[in-house]
Every structure is written in C-alpha cells, then in structure tokens.
C-alpha cells in the first residue's frame, strides 16, 4: 500500500510542477483572484505594483484615479494573498501597517469581514482593488490579471 501512496504523491507533485512550468497556474496566486472596480482603466496589474498598492506606496492608477486597497480581515484567502502575492507573512503585514500608522506615514487598507462584502465594496468604490477566493461570486467587479512573479 505504501508504494501506491508514494506514487500518487509523486504523480500529484509532477502534475502541479507541470502546471506551474507551463503557466497554467500561478504559484503566487493559487486560489486567489484579484478584483478591481469595473471602471478601472486596466485589466492587468504587475505583481510589483500590487505589492506597492497594498503597502501604501502606490496611491494612483495610471489614469490618475485614487487607488483604494481593500483587505479581508482574516482567513485562508487573506493568508494566501499576503504570503503568495505580497511575499510576507500576515504577521509582518500587520506589523508594517502598525508602524506606518504609529509614525503617521500611512493609513492601512480598508478591511472587510467576508468575500461578499469585498465584492460589494470593490464594485461600488471607484479605484478599489481587492481579492477573493477563486470560488467567490464576482458580480459587478473586474478580474485583474497579475503579471510577473
């Protein structure tokens, strides 16, 4: 029985590796969809710009509209977004924003409790950008393609 289990594990790892290598799945964004207000001038965002947006370093879109980042308060989708797309732990993300607020250098992103609230907030707020799981209903928002690692 053990050899069969090892084979299945190796096979699954191979399939995932093949998908990652061919670009069918992004390792950074597995299970997370980045969404924006439907009137955003772009349907793409560079991974580096996404990080800058959620760290308060990029405050305007290319067309001059104010960027309004929105985060989930907690949960697996939030953890996947912060670790996979922002490249830091959720603890470091919270600590970063505490320091920015304490020193008067920034205001943290708006936060919502659920994916339903996220979709509603992003859909109604010009310039807004957020994220949800790939299983969420995406009525009234624009899916943003994340370019780069």
XYZ file of C-alpha atoms in Angstrom:
149
model
C 0.000 0.000 0.000
C 2.828 2.414 0.804
C 4.374 2.278 -2.698
C 0.992 3.229 -4.183
C 0.710 6.194 -1.805
C 4.224 7.350 -2.740
C 3.369 7.003 -6.424
C 0.214 9.101 -6.024
C 2.128 11.770 -4.104
C 4.862 11.863 -6.752
C 2.276 11.978 -9.539
C 0.396 14.860 -7.892
C 3.647 16.775 -7.374
C 4.537 16.212 -11.031
C 1.183 17.490 -12.261
C 1.456 20.618 -10.099
C 5.038 21.216 -11.274
C 3.979 20.824 -14.915
C 1.126 23.295 -14.474
C 3.439 25.809 -12.821
C 6.099 25.360 -15.504
C 3.620 25.906 -18.335
C 1.970 28.881 -16.673
C -1.412 27.197 -16.320
C -1.400 28.019 -12.617
C 0.427 30.790 -10.799
C 2.175 29.609 -7.653
C 1.785 33.024 -6.076
C -1.923 33.328 -6.734
C -3.178 29.762 -6.457
C -6.775 30.015 -5.277
C -6.867 33.839 -5.133
C -8.448 36.202 -7.661
C -7.511 39.898 -7.668
C -10.523 42.101 -8.398
C -10.987 45.765 -9.196
C -13.739 48.308 -9.696
C -15.422 47.721 -13.088
C -14.399 51.182 -14.374
C -10.643 50.680 -13.858
C -8.701 51.681 -16.959
C -6.702 48.456 -16.884
C -7.404 44.743 -16.623
C -3.836 43.948 -15.574
C -1.622 44.813 -12.643
C 2.058 43.997 -12.212
C 2.855 41.901 -9.146
C 5.288 44.617 -8.027
C 2.573 47.288 -8.331
C 0.147 45.101 -6.395
C 2.661 44.909 -3.559
C 3.170 48.690 -3.694
C -0.605 49.256 -3.628
C -1.189 47.135 -0.532
C 1.821 48.669 1.256
C 0.516 52.184 0.588
C 3.372 53.107 -1.761
C 1.272 53.405 -4.939
C -1.714 55.683 -4.459
C -2.916 56.397 -8.011
C -3.746 54.286 -11.046
C -2.133 55.222 -14.375
C -5.214 57.308 -15.277
C -4.958 59.359 -12.060
C -7.795 57.671 -10.153
C -7.021 57.159 -6.453
C -6.178 53.559 -5.554
C -8.373 52.152 -2.771
C -6.903 48.862 -1.494
C -9.214 46.550 0.459
C -8.225 43.502 2.519
C -10.076 40.677 4.193
C -9.650 40.820 7.972
C -8.528 37.199 8.241
C -8.856 33.702 6.843
C -7.139 31.425 4.345
C -7.752 33.684 1.331
C -6.176 36.617 3.192
C -3.186 34.489 4.196
C -2.710 33.200 0.635
C -2.886 36.728 -0.784
C -0.446 38.235 1.713
C 2.064 35.379 1.582
C 1.692 34.450 -2.087
C 1.291 37.833 -3.765
C 2.816 40.259 -1.268
C 5.635 37.940 -0.227
C 5.383 38.391 3.517
C 3.700 36.754 6.473
C 0.382 38.083 7.733
C 2.175 38.974 10.978
C 4.723 41.107 9.079
C 1.924 42.738 7.064
C 0.060 43.755 10.241
C 3.306 44.897 11.911
C 4.177 47.002 8.844
C 0.836 48.804 8.978
C 1.013 49.318 12.740
C 4.375 51.013 12.287
C 3.094 53.146 9.397
C 0.089 54.289 11.444
C 2.179 54.884 14.591
C 4.682 57.048 12.709
C 1.940 58.891 10.807
C 3.263 57.709 7.443
C 0.198 55.905 6.185
C -3.351 54.683 6.513
C -3.920 50.932 6.286
C -6.146 49.458 3.592
C -9.870 49.312 4.244
C -10.875 45.913 5.600
C -13.982 43.805 5.214
C -15.227 40.722 7.021
C -16.279 38.492 4.112
C -15.740 37.884 0.425
C -19.311 39.019 -0.255
C -18.503 42.351 1.434
C -15.250 42.542 -0.558
C -17.045 42.134 -3.894
C -19.712 44.692 -2.918
C -17.153 47.241 -1.646
C -14.866 46.913 -4.667
C -17.810 47.052 -7.073
C -19.149 50.271 -5.538
C -15.868 52.110 -4.824
C -14.079 53.788 -7.759
C -10.386 52.842 -7.830
C -10.850 49.923 -5.434
C -8.777 46.750 -5.645
C -9.100 43.639 -3.502
C -9.028 39.862 -3.648
C -11.279 36.865 -3.097
C -11.029 33.099 -3.410
C -11.470 31.626 -6.852
C -14.802 30.166 -5.667
C -16.371 33.574 -4.902
C -19.155 35.131 -6.985
C -17.705 38.036 -8.945
C -20.795 40.045 -9.865
C -20.098 43.719 -10.597
C -16.289 43.651 -10.393
C -13.441 43.304 -12.843
C -10.938 40.450 -12.618
C -7.387 41.789 -12.750
C -4.652 39.662 -14.294
C -1.488 39.760 -12.181
C 1.650 39.970 -14.332
C 5.033 38.788 -13.148
C 6.262 36.675 -10.274
